Every structure is written in C-alpha cells, then in structure tokens.
Amino acid sequence: MAHGHKSNEKVVFVGDSRVRKKAVTGPITPPDYSAYPGKSEAFIPNFLLKEWMVGVVVLVGFLVLTISEAAPLGYPADPTNAAFIPMPDWYFLFLYQFLKLQYVSKDYVVLGTVGVPGIAFGALMLAPFLDTGKERRFYRRPITSILMFMSLISVFYLTKQSWDHYQHELKLTNTIPEHIVREEKAREAAEKAAESGGGGGEAAAVEVPIVDKDDPAVELTKKAQCVACHGADLKGNESAGIPSFHGIGDEFSKEELVDIVTNGKNNMPSFKDKLTAEEIDQLTTWLAKQKAKAE
C-alpha cells in the first residue's frame, strides 16, 4: 500500500493473508530428477552405490565359476623338459601373439612391450578428454566407435591365431597337454581301483625304482645326454611321448631296446654315431633290467 501523496511510489506486495495455506495430508515426495532439466543423479552415494552393487554381482559370479570349475593343473615345472610348450593364460594370448610380429620383437621388443601398450592405455585414459560430445549413440561418435571396433577385432584375431599355432605345435611335436595327461591317468587309476573292488577311489601309483644304480651303464646315460629328454630322474615326460627308464624293461625287450638306441624311434634320435656297439649293448642290457620285479 502506498503512503503519502506520491502516486508514482513503487508498490511492493508482501503477501495476502486471505489465501490459506494448504495442509499437507500425506508424505512429502521430492520431485524426480527428470523435473530438473540438465541435472542428473547424484554421483555419491546414489550412482556409486548402484555401481558397487553391480560389481558385487559380477564378483560373486566369478567366485562361483572358480569354485565350480577348478583350474587345470600340469606337472611341477621341469627345466629339463625340452618338449614343453609354454603358453600364457587365455586373456594374454593376443599379446603373446602380438609379440611374435617382426617389428615388436627381438631388437624392437621394447616397442612391443612398452611402446604400443603405453600408447593404447594412454589413449584410453585420454578418451574422455578428447571425445567430449554428449551423444551416447555409438554411430554418432564415429572416431571412438571405429577405434573400439578395431581394437576388439585385433584382440579376437590375435587370440585365435595364437591358439591355432599352439594346436599346430602340439600336433607337430606329438605332445599331449599335461593337464589332459593328468586327467586321463586319474581316470584310469579310478577305473582300476573300481575293478579291484577299491570302491572307485583313486589308486596310488606304484613307483618302480631304478635297478642296479651302480652299474657302469649309468655313466653311458650321461655320455649320451639321456637326461636332456628323459630328465635328471630318468622318469621321462609322458605328455611329450618320452618314456621313463623306470620299468622300461617291462615294455621293451633287449633286442627292441638295441634297435631303438641304434636307429632311433619317433622323436628319439639315433645314437649309433655317439656310442659304440659295445656301449649300446651295455646300455641296453642295463635298460632291460629295469622292471617292476627285478629278475
């Protein structure tokens, strides 16, 4: 209300006491985030809590998989096993194959192990700063989408190529992966135990000892470098098709052993140029003694 005689005085309305305040009868519900254009959900704690819940579900899923499906185990590491084909875990196969390429290996190994991965991770870290568009549809973000698809195609291609090369090496060397050998031996032991009335339990393998360890022929195994393939304990490598000297007399006769040492067999080379006929006869005579029950 204006006071005085000045008709141009600004009138300020401070309220109207005749308008009654509406009584609140129910719970007060705040407006949805959609009521505020340009605003989004609070990162802490709302959005972060949802991300944590999704992460917990994924983690529990991984734990269930690791418990239900045990990781395959090979034999203990044997540095004398020249037939072993080293392979990384499946998620590193693409990088393993990548490091076989000409310009990222040998003299350029630093480029392959540090340079290229560094550029890739650096680009991934800089992606939010380089691509600042608000568009979420991938076909509206061509540069980022092309880089993503190229990366995925490269990873799948290198992984497939690495696995195919591994399978080719297994066939070429006639090698059975160690975890498969262990599974087959465990199954055979369980079957034998079941047949003998052992209740299906896993039968304990009986180790055949070396017969006549002080025989002079033992020195010939060193001269012929038998330990390079058959191992320092002369137990061989079943997964690579290399027989053990323990109990080999039960598998081959003296004449068969002479023929194998002289002319070679499968992956075993001939030793007629390294050992004399007398040494071969002495060595095979000792090998023929290696039986489960010494004669």
PDB file of C-alpha atoms in Angstrom:
ATOM      1  CA  MET A   1       0.000   0.000   0.000  1.00  0.00           C
ATOM      2  CA  ALA A   2       1.381   3.412  -0.913  1.00  0.00           C
ATOM      3  CA  HIS A   3       1.705   6.155   1.664  1.00  0.00           C
ATOM      4  CA  GLY A   4       1.783   9.906   1.236  1.00  0.00           C
ATOM      5  CA  HIS A   5       0.804  11.891  -1.804  1.00  0.00           C
ATOM      6  CA  LYS A   6       3.308  10.412  -4.244  1.00  0.00           C
ATOM      7  CA  SER A   7       1.294   8.436  -6.767  1.00  0.00           C
ATOM      8  CA  ASN A   8       4.387   7.043  -8.542  1.00  0.00           C
ATOM      9  CA  GLU A   9       5.704   5.315  -5.455  1.00  0.00           C
ATOM     10  CA  LYS A  10       6.503   1.613  -6.106  1.00  0.00           C
ATOM     11  CA  VAL A  11       4.040  -0.742  -4.536  1.00  0.00           C
ATOM     12  CA  VAL A  12       5.524  -3.953  -3.093  1.00  0.00           C
ATOM     13  CA  PHE A  13       3.193  -6.834  -2.362  1.00  0.00           C
ATOM     14  CA  VAL A  14       4.399  -8.917   0.556  1.00  0.00           C
ATOM     15  CA  GLY A  15       1.573 -11.451   0.617  1.00  0.00           C
ATOM     16  CA  ASP A  16      -2.092 -11.866   1.061  1.00  0.00           C
ATOM     17  CA  SER A  17      -3.362 -13.078   4.386  1.00  0.00           C
ATOM     18  CA  ARG A  18      -6.637 -14.095   2.815  1.00  0.00           C
ATOM     19  CA  VAL A  19      -5.050 -17.043   0.955  1.00  0.00           C
ATOM     20  CA  ARG A  20      -4.973 -20.079   3.205  1.00  0.00           C
ATOM     21  CA  LYS A  21      -2.031 -22.452   3.259  1.00  0.00           C
ATOM     22  CA  LYS A  22      -2.825 -25.924   2.002  1.00  0.00           C
ATOM     23  CA  ALA A  23      -2.494 -28.539   4.666  1.00  0.00           C
ATOM     24  CA  VAL A  24      -0.114 -31.429   3.904  1.00  0.00           C
ATOM     25  CA  THR A  25      -2.008 -34.657   4.465  1.00  0.00           C
ATOM     26  CA  GLY A  26       0.465 -37.249   3.089  1.00  0.00           C
ATOM     27  CA  PRO A  27       4.235 -37.812   2.972  1.00  0.00           C
ATOM     28  CA  ILE A  28       6.325 -35.220   1.225  1.00  0.00           C
ATOM     29  CA  THR A  29       7.645 -36.742  -2.034  1.00  0.00           C
ATOM     30  CA  PRO A  30      10.545 -34.885  -3.619  1.00  0.00           C
ATOM     31  CA  PRO A  31      10.320 -34.346  -7.383  1.00  0.00           C
ATOM     32  CA  ASP A  32      12.052 -36.789  -9.710  1.00  0.00           C
ATOM     33  CA  TYR A  33      15.375 -35.863 -11.327  1.00  0.00           C
ATOM     34  CA  SER A  34      13.540 -35.549 -14.622  1.00  0.00           C
ATOM     35  CA  ALA A  35      11.867 -32.440 -13.208  1.00  0.00           C
ATOM     36  CA  TYR A  36      15.206 -30.650 -13.367  1.00  0.00           C
ATOM     37  CA  PRO A  37      16.376 -30.346 -16.997  1.00  0.00           C
ATOM     38  CA  GLY A  38      20.139 -30.630 -17.393  1.00  0.00           C
ATOM     39  CA  LYS A  39      20.591 -32.232 -13.997  1.00  0.00           C
ATOM     40  CA  SER A  40      21.460 -35.868 -13.242  1.00  0.00           C
ATOM     41  CA  GLU A  41      21.514 -38.228 -10.323  1.00  0.00           C
ATOM     42  CA  ALA A  42      23.972 -37.500  -7.534  1.00  0.00           C
ATOM     43  CA  PHE A  43      27.187 -39.460  -8.028  1.00  0.00           C
ATOM     44  CA  ILE A  44      27.723 -40.037  -4.300  1.00  0.00           C
ATOM     45  CA  PRO A  45      26.031 -42.032  -2.905  1.00  0.00           C
ATOM     46  CA  ASN A  46      23.233 -42.801  -5.407  1.00  0.00           C
ATOM     47  CA  PHE A  47      25.112 -43.632  -8.610  1.00  0.00           C
ATOM     48  CA  LEU A  48      28.181 -45.065  -6.874  1.00  0.00           C
ATOM     49  CA  LEU A  49      26.048 -47.398  -4.769  1.00  0.00           C
ATOM     50  CA  LYS A  50      24.411 -48.836  -7.899  1.00  0.00           C
ATOM     51  CA  GLU A  51      27.827 -49.419  -9.487  1.00  0.00           C
ATOM     52  CA  TRP A  52      29.023 -51.182  -6.348  1.00  0.00           C
ATOM     53  CA  MET A  53      26.013 -53.474  -6.358  1.00  0.00           C
ATOM     54  CA  VAL A  54      26.631 -54.435  -9.997  1.00  0.00           C
ATOM     55  CA  GLY A  55      30.306 -55.050  -9.175  1.00  0.00           C
ATOM     56  CA  VAL A  56      29.357 -57.316  -6.255  1.00  0.00           C
ATOM     57  CA  VAL A  57      27.085 -59.408  -8.504  1.00  0.00           C
ATOM     58  CA  VAL A  58      29.886 -59.810 -11.092  1.00  0.00           C
ATOM     59  CA  LEU A  59      32.433 -60.708  -8.383  1.00  0.00           C
ATOM     60  CA  VAL A  60      30.141 -63.333  -6.879  1.00  0.00           C
ATOM     61  CA  GLY A  61      29.635 -64.783 -10.360  1.00  0.00           C
ATOM     62  CA  PHE A  62      33.406 -65.112 -10.843  1.00  0.00           C
ATOM     63  CA  LEU A  63      33.785 -66.742  -7.420  1.00  0.00           C
ATOM     64  CA  VAL A  64      31.085 -69.282  -8.252  1.00  0.00           C
ATOM     65  CA  LEU A  65      32.857 -70.139 -11.530  1.00  0.00           C
ATOM     66  CA  THR A  66      36.254 -70.578  -9.857  1.00  0.00           C
ATOM     67  CA  ILE A  67      34.764 -72.830  -7.173  1.00  0.00           C
ATOM     68  CA  SER A  68      32.647 -74.952  -9.515  1.00  0.00           C
ATOM     69  CA  GLU A  69      35.329 -75.390 -12.221  1.00  0.00           C
ATOM     70  CA  ALA A  70      38.818 -75.957 -10.832  1.00  0.00           C
ATOM     71  CA  ALA A  71      41.778 -74.670 -12.806  1.00  0.00           C
ATOM     72  CA  PRO A  72      43.622 -77.413 -14.755  1.00  0.00           C
ATOM     73  CA  LEU A  73      46.989 -78.291 -13.253  1.00  0.00           C
ATOM     74  CA  GLY A  74      50.026 -79.593 -15.067  1.00  0.00           C
ATOM     75  CA  TYR A  75      53.029 -81.349 -13.643  1.00  0.00           C
ATOM     76  CA  PRO A  76      55.576 -79.497 -11.491  1.00  0.00           C
ATOM     77  CA  ALA A  77      57.936 -77.315 -13.508  1.00  0.00           C
ATOM     78  CA  ASP A  78      60.726 -79.319 -15.113  1.00  0.00           C
ATOM     79  CA  PRO A  79      63.543 -77.223 -16.633  1.00  0.00           C
ATOM     80  CA  THR A  80      64.908 -80.310 -18.406  1.00  0.00           C
ATOM     81  CA  ASN A  81      61.669 -80.863 -20.335  1.00  0.00           C
ATOM     82  CA  ALA A  82      62.579 -79.600 -23.785  1.00  0.00           C
ATOM     83  CA  ALA A  83      59.217 -80.690 -25.230  1.00  0.00           C
ATOM     84  CA  PHE A  84      57.151 -78.375 -23.032  1.00  0.00           C
ATOM     85  CA  ILE A  85      55.332 -75.631 -24.967  1.00  0.00           C
ATOM     86  CA  PRO A  86      54.838 -72.562 -22.736  1.00  0.00           C
ATOM     87  CA  MET A  87      51.534 -70.731 -23.124  1.00  0.00           C
ATOM     88  CA  PRO A  88      50.107 -67.765 -21.182  1.00  0.00           C
ATOM     89  CA  ASP A  89      46.573 -67.570 -19.831  1.00  0.00           C
ATOM     90  CA  TRP A  90      43.815 -67.087 -22.403  1.00  0.00           C
ATOM     91  CA  TYR A  91      43.420 -63.354 -21.720  1.00  0.00           C
ATOM     92  CA  PHE A  92      47.085 -62.762 -22.640  1.00  0.00           C
ATOM     93  CA  LEU A  93      47.081 -64.859 -25.821  1.00  0.00           C
ATOM     94  CA  PHE A  94      46.573 -61.813 -28.044  1.00  0.00           C
ATOM     95  CA  LEU A  95      49.581 -60.046 -26.517  1.00  0.00           C
ATOM     96  CA  TYR A  96      51.634 -63.263 -26.709  1.00  0.00           C
ATOM     97  CA  GLN A  97      50.886 -63.500 -30.443  1.00  0.00           C
ATOM     98  CA  PHE A  98      51.438 -59.766 -30.921  1.00  0.00           C
ATOM     99  CA  LEU A  99      54.997 -60.052 -29.559  1.00  0.00           C
ATOM    100  CA  LYS A 100      55.798 -62.599 -32.293  1.00  0.00           C
ATOM    101  CA  LEU A 101      55.441 -59.957 -35.006  1.00  0.00           C
ATOM    102  CA  GLN A 102      58.596 -58.730 -36.690  1.00  0.00           C
ATOM    103  CA  TYR A 103      58.695 -55.105 -35.553  1.00  0.00           C
ATOM    104  CA  VAL A 104      57.707 -55.655 -31.927  1.00  0.00           C
ATOM    105  CA  SER A 105      60.119 -58.485 -31.063  1.00  0.00           C
ATOM    106  CA  LYS A 106      63.868 -59.111 -30.888  1.00  0.00           C
ATOM    107  CA  ASP A 107      65.553 -55.705 -31.411  1.00  0.00           C
ATOM    108  CA  TYR A 108      62.180 -53.940 -31.141  1.00  0.00           C
ATOM    109  CA  VAL A 109      60.943 -55.771 -28.058  1.00  0.00           C
ATOM    110  CA  VAL A 110      60.825 -52.525 -26.029  1.00  0.00           C
ATOM    111  CA  LEU A 111      58.433 -51.086 -28.592  1.00  0.00           C
ATOM    112  CA  GLY A 112      56.199 -54.149 -28.302  1.00  0.00           C
ATOM    113  CA  THR A 113      56.240 -54.457 -24.518  1.00  0.00           C
ATOM    114  CA  VAL A 114      56.239 -50.786 -23.510  1.00  0.00           C
ATOM    115  CA  GLY A 115      55.623 -48.534 -26.511  1.00  0.00           C
ATOM    116  CA  VAL A 116      52.478 -49.938 -28.122  1.00  0.00           C
ATOM    117  CA  PRO A 117      50.716 -50.909 -24.844  1.00  0.00           C
ATOM    118  CA  GLY A 118      51.639 -47.494 -23.419  1.00  0.00           C
ATOM    119  CA  ILE A 119      50.073 -45.713 -26.383  1.00  0.00           C
ATOM    120  CA  ALA A 120      46.946 -47.883 -26.112  1.00  0.00           C
ATOM    121  CA  PHE A 121      46.449 -47.276 -22.395  1.00  0.00           C
ATOM    122  CA  GLY A 122      47.313 -43.594 -22.778  1.00  0.00           C
ATOM    123  CA  ALA A 123      44.677 -43.218 -25.483  1.00  0.00           C
ATOM    124  CA  LEU A 124      42.163 -44.963 -23.236  1.00  0.00           C
ATOM    125  CA  MET A 125      42.907 -42.543 -20.398  1.00  0.00           C
ATOM    126  CA  LEU A 126      42.671 -39.515 -22.683  1.00  0.00           C
ATOM    127  CA  ALA A 127      39.458 -40.686 -24.386  1.00  0.00           C
ATOM    128  CA  PRO A 128      37.109 -38.777 -22.007  1.00  0.00           C
ATOM    129  CA  PHE A 129      39.049 -35.566 -22.628  1.00  0.00           C
ATOM    130  CA  LEU A 130      39.357 -35.967 -26.404  1.00  0.00           C
ATOM    131  CA  ASP A 131      35.791 -37.105 -27.052  1.00  0.00           C
ATOM    132  CA  THR A 132      33.666 -34.593 -25.138  1.00  0.00           C
ATOM    133  CA  GLY A 133      30.471 -34.980 -27.168  1.00  0.00           C
ATOM    134  CA  LYS A 134      27.211 -35.554 -25.315  1.00  0.00           C
ATOM    135  CA  GLU A 135      25.929 -38.049 -27.872  1.00  0.00           C
ATOM    136  CA  ARG A 136      25.659 -41.580 -26.470  1.00  0.00           C
ATOM    137  CA  ARG A 137      24.726 -43.472 -29.626  1.00  0.00           C
ATOM    138  CA  PHE A 138      27.843 -45.160 -30.989  1.00  0.00           C
ATOM    139  CA  TYR A 139      27.071 -44.385 -34.640  1.00  0.00           C
ATOM    140  CA  ARG A 140      27.058 -40.687 -33.797  1.00  0.00           C
ATOM    141  CA  ARG A 141      30.610 -40.985 -32.438  1.00  0.00           C
ATOM    142  CA  PRO A 142      32.463 -42.430 -35.438  1.00  0.00           C
ATOM    143  CA  ILE A 143      36.078 -41.918 -34.330  1.00  0.00           C
ATOM    144  CA  THR A 144      35.653 -43.510 -30.904  1.00  0.00           C
ATOM    145  CA  SER A 145      33.490 -46.323 -32.275  1.00  0.00           C
ATOM    146  CA  ILE A 146      35.952 -47.149 -35.073  1.00  0.00           C
ATOM    147  CA  LEU A 147      38.861 -47.336 -32.616  1.00  0.00           C
ATOM    148  CA  MET A 148      36.831 -49.565 -30.302  1.00  0.00           C
ATOM    149  CA  PHE A 149      35.804 -51.981 -33.064  1.00  0.00           C
ATOM    150  CA  MET A 150      39.357 -52.108 -34.461  1.00  0.00           C
ATOM    151  CA  SER A 151      40.714 -52.958 -31.010  1.00  0.00           C
ATOM    152  CA  LEU A 152      38.149 -55.721 -30.468  1.00  0.00           C
ATOM    153  CA  ILE A 153      38.751 -57.233 -33.908  1.00  0.00           C
ATOM    154  CA  SER A 154      42.536 -57.161 -33.337  1.00  0.00           C
ATOM    155  CA  VAL A 155      42.239 -58.879 -29.943  1.00  0.00           C
ATOM    156  CA  PHE A 156      39.958 -61.630 -31.279  1.00  0.00           C
ATOM    157  CA  TYR A 157      42.138 -62.193 -34.367  1.00  0.00           C
ATOM    158  CA  LEU A 158      45.419 -62.412 -32.447  1.00  0.00           C
ATOM    159  CA  THR A 159      43.864 -64.701 -29.820  1.00  0.00           C
ATOM    160  CA  LYS A 160      42.535 -67.067 -32.493  1.00  0.00           C
ATOM    161  CA  GLN A 161      45.864 -67.043 -34.340  1.00  0.00           C
ATOM    162  CA  SER A 162      47.801 -67.793 -31.155  1.00  0.00           C
ATOM    163  CA  TRP A 163      45.544 -70.719 -30.223  1.00  0.00           C
ATOM    164  CA  ASP A 164      45.693 -72.200 -33.743  1.00  0.00           C
ATOM    165  CA  HIS A 165      49.503 -72.002 -33.668  1.00  0.00           C
ATOM    166  CA  TYR A 166      49.551 -73.751 -30.276  1.00  0.00           C
ATOM    167  CA  GLN A 167      47.381 -76.593 -31.594  1.00  0.00           C
ATOM    168  CA  HIS A 168      49.663 -76.884 -34.628  1.00  0.00           C
ATOM    169  CA  GLU A 169      52.734 -77.174 -32.374  1.00  0.00           C
ATOM    170  CA  LEU A 170      51.050 -79.916 -30.333  1.00  0.00           C
ATOM    171  CA  LYS A 171      50.379 -81.955 -33.473  1.00  0.00           C
ATOM    172  CA  LEU A 172      53.836 -81.287 -34.869  1.00  0.00           C
ATOM    173  CA  THR A 173      55.629 -82.489 -31.731  1.00  0.00           C
ATOM    174  CA  ASN A 174      53.049 -85.181 -30.916  1.00  0.00           C
ATOM    175  CA  THR A 175      52.583 -83.637 -27.467  1.00  0.00           C
ATOM    176  CA  ILE A 176      49.575 -84.034 -25.195  1.00  0.00           C
ATOM    177  CA  PRO A 177      48.967 -81.125 -22.767  1.00  0.00           C
ATOM    178  CA  GLU A 178      49.973 -82.032 -19.230  1.00  0.00           C
ATOM    179  CA  HIS A 179      46.606 -81.322 -17.615  1.00  0.00           C
ATOM    180  CA  ILE A 180      44.943 -83.734 -20.063  1.00  0.00           C
ATOM    181  CA  VAL A 181      47.515 -86.427 -19.247  1.00  0.00           C
ATOM    182  CA  ARG A 182      46.858 -85.979 -15.536  1.00  0.00           C
ATOM    183  CA  GLU A 183      43.098 -86.249 -16.060  1.00  0.00           C
ATOM    184  CA  GLU A 184      43.484 -89.438 -18.118  1.00  0.00           C
ATOM    185  CA  LYS A 185      45.809 -91.016 -15.553  1.00  0.00           C
ATOM    186  CA  ALA A 186      43.437 -90.118 -12.715  1.00  0.00           C
ATOM    187  CA  ARG A 187      40.506 -91.640 -14.624  1.00  0.00           C
ATOM    188  CA  GLU A 188      42.471 -94.825 -15.410  1.00  0.00           C
ATOM    189  CA  ALA A 189      43.533 -95.129 -11.768  1.00  0.00           C
ATOM    190  CA  ALA A 190      39.924 -94.727 -10.636  1.00  0.00           C
ATOM    191  CA  GLU A 191      38.763 -97.405 -13.099  1.00  0.00           C
ATOM    192  CA  LYS A 192      41.447 -99.842 -11.929  1.00  0.00           C
ATOM    193  CA  ALA A 193      40.526 -99.194  -8.311  1.00  0.00           C
ATOM    194  CA  ALA A 194      36.863 -99.817  -9.092  1.00  0.00           C
ATOM    195  CA  GLU A 195      37.683-103.083 -10.885  1.00  0.00           C
ATOM    196  CA  SER A 196      39.782-104.297  -7.958  1.00  0.00           C
ATOM    197  CA  GLY A 197      36.977-103.506  -5.505  1.00  0.00           C
ATOM    198  CA  GLY A 198      38.521-100.350  -4.157  1.00  0.00           C
ATOM    199  CA  GLY A 199      35.225 -98.506  -4.165  1.00  0.00           C
ATOM    200  CA  GLY A 200      36.070 -96.304  -7.116  1.00  0.00           C
ATOM    201  CA  GLY A 201      38.783 -94.415  -5.293  1.00  0.00           C
ATOM    202  CA  GLU A 202      41.924 -93.202  -6.988  1.00  0.00           C
ATOM    203  CA  ALA A 203      44.589 -95.875  -6.909  1.00  0.00           C
ATOM    204  CA  ALA A 204      48.002 -94.887  -5.710  1.00  0.00           C
ATOM    205  CA  ALA A 205      50.624 -95.164  -8.421  1.00  0.00           C
ATOM    206  CA  VAL A 206      53.410 -97.586  -7.556  1.00  0.00           C
ATOM    207  CA  GLU A 207      56.762 -96.122  -8.478  1.00  0.00           C
ATOM    208  CA  VAL A 208      59.218 -98.566  -9.996  1.00  0.00           C
ATOM    209  CA  PRO A 209      62.738 -97.951  -8.639  1.00  0.00           C
ATOM    210  CA  ILE A 210      65.873 -97.935 -10.761  1.00  0.00           C
ATOM    211  CA  VAL A 211      67.552-101.319 -10.731  1.00  0.00           C
ATOM    212  CA  ASP A 212      71.334-101.528 -10.203  1.00  0.00           C
ATOM    213  CA  LYS A 213      72.091 -97.822  -9.838  1.00  0.00           C
ATOM    214  CA  ASP A 214      75.843 -98.510  -9.595  1.00  0.00           C
ATOM    215  CA  ASP A 215      76.058-100.229 -12.969  1.00  0.00           C
ATOM    216  CA  PRO A 216      78.723 -98.671 -15.275  1.00  0.00           C
ATOM    217  CA  ALA A 217      75.974 -98.219 -17.875  1.00  0.00           C
ATOM    218  CA  VAL A 218      74.633 -95.327 -15.782  1.00  0.00           C
ATOM    219  CA  GLU A 219      77.664 -93.316 -16.902  1.00  0.00           C
ATOM    220  CA  LEU A 220      76.693 -94.025 -20.509  1.00  0.00           C
ATOM    221  CA  THR A 221      73.351 -92.281 -19.939  1.00  0.00           C
ATOM    222  CA  LYS A 222      75.350 -89.164 -19.105  1.00  0.00           C
ATOM    223  CA  LYS A 223      77.578 -89.577 -22.129  1.00  0.00           C
ATOM    224  CA  ALA A 224      74.543 -89.955 -24.389  1.00  0.00           C
ATOM    225  CA  GLN A 225      72.889 -87.000 -22.602  1.00  0.00           C
ATOM    226  CA  CYS A 226      69.761 -89.003 -21.858  1.00  0.00           C
ATOM    227  CA  VAL A 227      68.844 -86.557 -19.088  1.00  0.00           C
ATOM    228  CA  ALA A 228      68.230 -83.826 -21.691  1.00  0.00           C
ATOM    229  CA  CYS A 229      64.963 -85.542 -22.682  1.00  0.00           C
ATOM    230  CA  HIS A 230      64.288 -88.219 -20.070  1.00  0.00           C
ATOM    231  CA  GLY A 231      65.002 -85.886 -17.139  1.00  0.00           C
ATOM    232  CA  ALA A 232      67.528 -85.952 -14.331  1.00  0.00           C
ATOM    233  CA  ASP A 233      65.417 -88.575 -12.535  1.00  0.00           C
ATOM    234  CA  LEU A 234      65.074 -90.587 -15.801  1.00  0.00           C
ATOM    235  CA  LYS A 235      61.270 -90.552 -15.450  1.00  0.00           C
ATOM    236  CA  GLY A 236      60.714 -89.117 -18.917  1.00  0.00           C
ATOM    237  CA  ASN A 237      57.753 -86.970 -19.920  1.00  0.00           C
ATOM    238  CA  GLU A 238      54.584 -88.876 -20.690  1.00  0.00           C
ATOM    239  CA  SER A 239      52.809 -85.858 -22.177  1.00  0.00           C
ATOM    240  CA  ALA A 240      55.597 -85.498 -24.768  1.00  0.00           C
ATOM    241  CA  GLY A 241      55.775 -89.225 -25.514  1.00  0.00           C
ATOM    242  CA  ILE A 242      59.152 -89.620 -23.793  1.00  0.00           C
ATOM    243  CA  PRO A 243      59.173 -92.905 -21.822  1.00  0.00           C
ATOM    244  CA  SER A 244      60.515 -93.336 -18.331  1.00  0.00           C
ATOM    245  CA  PHE A 245      63.539 -95.566 -17.678  1.00  0.00           C
ATOM    246  CA  HIS A 246      61.736 -96.832 -14.561  1.00  0.00           C
ATOM    247  CA  GLY A 247      60.195-100.142 -15.596  1.00  0.00           C
ATOM    248  CA  ILE A 248      61.135 -99.761 -19.275  1.00  0.00           C
ATOM    249  CA  GLY A 249      62.271-103.412 -19.291  1.00  0.00           C
ATOM    250  CA  ASP A 250      58.615-104.427 -18.907  1.00  0.00           C
ATOM    251  CA  GLU A 251      57.716-102.545 -22.098  1.00  0.00           C
ATOM    252  CA  PHE A 252      60.619-103.434 -24.422  1.00  0.00           C
ATOM    253  CA  SER A 253      62.848-106.449 -24.839  1.00  0.00           C
ATOM    254  CA  LYS A 254      66.631-106.260 -25.072  1.00  0.00           C
ATOM    255  CA  GLU A 255      66.506-106.579 -28.887  1.00  0.00           C
ATOM    256  CA  GLU A 256      63.903-103.806 -29.185  1.00  0.00           C
ATOM    257  CA  LEU A 257      65.962-101.515 -26.966  1.00  0.00           C
ATOM    258  CA  VAL A 258      69.059-102.127 -29.106  1.00  0.00           C
ATOM    259  CA  ASP A 259      67.116-101.204 -32.243  1.00  0.00           C
ATOM    260  CA  ILE A 260      65.662 -98.055 -30.637  1.00  0.00           C
ATOM    261  CA  VAL A 261      69.015 -96.791 -29.339  1.00  0.00           C
ATOM    262  CA  THR A 262      70.811 -97.627 -32.577  1.00  0.00           C
ATOM    263  CA  ASN A 263      68.312 -96.364 -35.138  1.00  0.00           C
ATOM    264  CA  GLY A 264      66.091 -94.042 -33.102  1.00  0.00           C
ATOM    265  CA  LYS A 265      62.308 -94.029 -32.850  1.00  0.00           C
ATOM    266  CA  ASN A 266      59.709 -91.258 -33.189  1.00  0.00           C
ATOM    267  CA  ASN A 267      61.317 -88.151 -31.667  1.00  0.00           C
ATOM    268  CA  MET A 268      64.314 -90.040 -30.313  1.00  0.00           C
ATOM    269  CA  PRO A 269      67.448 -89.646 -32.457  1.00  0.00           C
ATOM    270  CA  SER A 270      69.873 -92.374 -33.405  1.00  0.00           C
ATOM    271  CA  PHE A 271      72.918 -92.908 -31.158  1.00  0.00           C
ATOM    272  CA  LYS A 272      74.958 -95.160 -33.411  1.00  0.00           C
ATOM    273  CA  ASP A 273      77.300 -92.246 -34.156  1.00  0.00           C
ATOM    274  CA  LYS A 274      77.721 -91.300 -30.467  1.00  0.00           C
ATOM    275  CA  LEU A 275      78.025 -94.725 -28.870  1.00  0.00           C
ATOM    276  CA  THR A 276      79.940 -97.778 -29.969  1.00  0.00           C
ATOM    277  CA  ALA A 277      78.249-101.134 -30.478  1.00  0.00           C
ATOM    278  CA  GLU A 278      79.707-102.375 -27.183  1.00  0.00           C
ATOM    279  CA  GLU A 279      78.413 -99.310 -25.321  1.00  0.00           C
ATOM    280  CA  ILE A 280      74.957 -99.705 -26.863  1.00  0.00           C
ATOM    281  CA  ASP A 281      74.903-103.363 -25.820  1.00  0.00           C
ATOM    282  CA  GLN A 282      75.992-102.432 -22.291  1.00  0.00           C
ATOM    283  CA  LEU A 283      73.400 -99.651 -22.035  1.00  0.00           C
ATOM    284  CA  THR A 284      70.504-101.720 -23.392  1.00  0.00           C
ATOM    285  CA  THR A 285      71.401-104.643 -21.127  1.00  0.00           C
ATOM    286  CA  TRP A 286      71.029-102.327 -18.148  1.00  0.00           C
ATOM    287  CA  LEU A 287      67.800-100.866 -19.525  1.00  0.00           C
ATOM    288  CA  ALA A 288      66.352-104.358 -19.968  1.00  0.00           C
ATOM    289  CA  LYS A 289      66.880-104.937 -16.226  1.00  0.00           C
ATOM    290  CA  GLN A 290      64.587-102.040 -15.366  1.00  0.00           C
ATOM    291  CA  LYS A 291      61.479-103.992 -14.465  1.00  0.00           C
ATOM    292  CA  ALA A 292      58.864-103.727 -11.760  1.00  0.00           C
ATOM    293  CA  LYS A 293      60.125-107.022 -10.349  1.00  0.00           C
ATOM    294  CA  ALA A 294      63.861-107.447 -10.853  1.00  0.00           C
ATOM    295  CA  GLU A 295      64.808-110.806 -12.249  1.00  0.00           C
TER     296      GLU A 295
END
